[in-house]
Amino acid sequence: MSVPHDRAHLRTEHRNPRTMRLHDLSVAECVETIQREDRAVLDALDNARPALVALLEDAAPRFAAGGRLVYFGAGTSGRLGVLDASEAPPTFQVAPDRVIGLIAGGDPSLRRSSEGREDDPRGAVDELDALRLDERDTVIGIASGGTTPYVRGGLTHL
């Protein structure tokens, strides 16, 4: 699969060179390598802490006033948003319609890849419009590389 030229520079569009030879490592070395890569995620979150705090400080009072949290994304990013939304009711005792996850290609894309759906910049528009969003709602577009047309198009529409 070729990488679109506008995203070819992104690390998220390439294999991780530190994990390409996992099959040559012992089980212990594999676990160590994966844990090291997982720690890199936490480091990235540390760097993003001010932005995360600002987002949450903005969203929390609107959610408390009856607003909703809406995640939308494509591929694995979209799946993780849907997963998080589906865990909110049992974990935080909120109604299922308060935390919503949308994925490019709809529910079938949760189990099977819908490669072309992420490239449609108008793909999220109808789904977002159907939610009848208002000023209390918080919408989060999830795209690991920040360039997914489905997500960028949806955010631009808002």
Coordinates of C-alpha atoms in Angstrom, one line a residue:
M1 CA 0.0 0.0 0.0
S2 CA 1.5 3.4 -1.0
V3 CA 1.4 6.3 1.4
P4 CA -0.4 9.4 0.0
H5 CA 2.1 12.1 -0.8
D6 CA 0.6 14.6 1.6
R7 CA 1.0 12.2 4.5
A8 CA 4.3 10.5 3.5
H9 CA 6.3 12.6 6.0
L10 CA 4.2 11.4 9.0
R11 CA 5.6 8.8 11.3
T12 CA 2.1 7.4 11.7
E13 CA 2.1 6.3 8.0
H14 CA 5.2 4.1 8.3
R15 CA 6.3 1.1 10.2
N16 CA 8.1 1.7 13.4
P17 CA 11.8 0.8 12.8
R18 CA 12.2 -0.2 16.5
T19 CA 9.5 -2.9 16.2
M20 CA 10.1 -4.3 12.7
R21 CA 12.2 -7.3 13.9
L22 CA 10.1 -8.4 16.8
H23 CA 10.0 -11.9 15.4
D24 CA 13.8 -12.2 15.9
L25 CA 13.6 -11.3 19.6
S26 CA 12.9 -13.5 22.6
V27 CA 9.6 -13.1 24.3
A28 CA 11.2 -11.1 27.1
E29 CA 12.8 -8.7 24.6
C30 CA 9.5 -8.3 22.8
V31 CA 7.8 -7.4 26.0
E32 CA 10.6 -4.9 26.9
T33 CA 10.4 -3.3 23.4
I34 CA 6.7 -2.9 23.5
Q35 CA 6.8 -1.5 27.0
R36 CA 9.4 1.0 25.9
E37 CA 7.2 2.1 23.0
D38 CA 4.2 2.4 25.3
R39 CA 6.2 4.7 27.5
A40 CA 6.8 7.0 24.5
V41 CA 3.0 7.5 24.4
L42 CA 3.0 8.7 28.1
D43 CA 5.9 11.1 27.3
A44 CA 3.8 12.5 24.4
L45 CA 0.9 12.9 26.7
D46 CA 3.1 14.8 29.2
N47 CA 4.0 17.2 26.4
A48 CA 0.3 17.7 25.6
R49 CA -0.7 18.2 29.2
P50 CA -1.4 21.9 28.9
A51 CA -3.7 21.4 25.9
L52 CA -5.5 18.5 27.5
V53 CA -6.1 20.5 30.7
A54 CA -7.5 23.4 28.6
L55 CA -9.8 21.1 26.7
L56 CA -11.1 19.4 29.8
E57 CA -11.6 22.7 31.7
D58 CA -13.6 23.9 28.7
A59 CA -15.6 20.8 28.2
A60 CA -16.4 19.7 31.8
P61 CA -18.9 22.5 32.6
R62 CA -20.6 22.1 29.3
F63 CA -20.9 18.4 29.8
A64 CA -22.3 19.0 33.3
A65 CA -24.9 21.3 31.8
G66 CA -26.2 18.4 29.6
G67 CA -23.8 18.6 26.7
R68 CA -22.4 15.5 25.0
L69 CA -18.9 14.3 24.1
V70 CA -18.6 13.2 20.5
Y71 CA -15.5 11.4 19.2
F72 CA -15.1 10.8 15.5
G73 CA -12.3 9.2 13.5
A74 CA -11.3 6.7 10.9
G75 CA -9.6 3.3 11.1
T76 CA -8.0 2.5 14.5
S77 CA -8.4 6.0 15.7
G78 CA -12.2 5.8 15.1
R79 CA -12.4 2.4 16.7
L80 CA -10.7 3.7 19.8
G81 CA -13.2 6.6 20.0
V82 CA -16.1 4.2 19.6
L83 CA -14.6 1.9 22.3
D84 CA -14.1 4.8 24.7
A85 CA -17.7 6.0 24.1
S86 CA -19.1 2.5 24.7
E87 CA -17.2 2.3 28.0
A88 CA -18.6 5.6 29.4
P89 CA -22.0 4.3 30.4
P90 CA -20.9 1.4 32.6
T91 CA -17.7 3.1 33.9
F92 CA -19.2 6.6 34.6
Q93 CA -22.9 5.9 34.8
V94 CA -23.8 8.3 32.0
A95 CA -26.5 7.7 29.4
P96 CA -25.3 6.1 26.2
D97 CA -26.4 9.2 24.2
R98 CA -24.1 11.5 26.2
V99 CA -20.8 10.0 24.9
I100 CA -20.9 9.1 21.2
G101 CA -18.4 7.5 18.9
L102 CA -18.5 7.8 15.2
I103 CA -16.3 5.9 12.8
A104 CA -15.8 6.4 9.0
G105 CA -17.8 3.7 7.3
G106 CA -20.1 3.2 10.2
D107 CA -20.4 0.2 12.5
P108 CA -19.2 -2.3 9.9
S109 CA -15.8 -0.5 10.0
L110 CA -15.5 -1.6 13.7
R111 CA -14.7 -5.1 12.5
R112 CA -13.5 -4.7 8.9
S113 CA -11.3 -2.0 7.4
S114 CA -13.0 0.5 5.2
E115 CA -9.9 2.0 3.6
G116 CA -11.5 4.5 1.2
R117 CA -13.9 6.0 3.8
E118 CA -11.2 7.9 5.6
D119 CA -10.3 9.8 2.5
D120 CA -13.8 11.4 2.1
P121 CA -13.7 14.9 3.6
R122 CA -17.6 15.0 3.6
G123 CA -17.9 11.6 5.2
A124 CA -18.6 12.8 8.7
V125 CA -20.7 15.8 7.8
D126 CA -24.1 14.1 7.7
E127 CA -23.4 12.1 10.8
L128 CA -22.4 15.2 12.8
D129 CA -25.4 17.1 11.4
A130 CA -27.7 14.3 12.5
L131 CA -26.6 14.8 16.1
R132 CA -28.0 18.4 16.1
L133 CA -25.0 19.6 18.0
D134 CA -25.2 22.7 20.2
E135 CA -22.9 24.9 22.2
R136 CA -22.8 22.5 25.2
D137 CA -21.4 19.7 23.1
T138 CA -17.7 18.9 22.7
V139 CA -16.6 17.3 19.5
I140 CA -13.2 15.6 19.2
G141 CA -11.8 14.5 15.9
I142 CA -9.3 11.7 16.3
A143 CA -6.5 11.3 13.7
S144 CA -3.1 10.0 14.7
G145 CA -1.3 12.0 12.0
G146 CA -3.7 14.9 12.0
T147 CA -4.4 14.8 8.3
T148 CA -7.2 12.3 7.8
P149 CA -9.7 13.9 5.4
Y150 CA -12.7 12.4 7.1
V151 CA -11.7 14.1 10.4
R152 CA -10.4 17.4 8.9
G153 CA -13.6 17.7 6.8
G154 CA -15.8 17.1 9.8
L155 CA -14.0 19.6 11.9
T156 CA -14.0 22.2 9.2
H157 CA -17.7 21.7 8.8
L158 CA -18.3 22.5 12.4

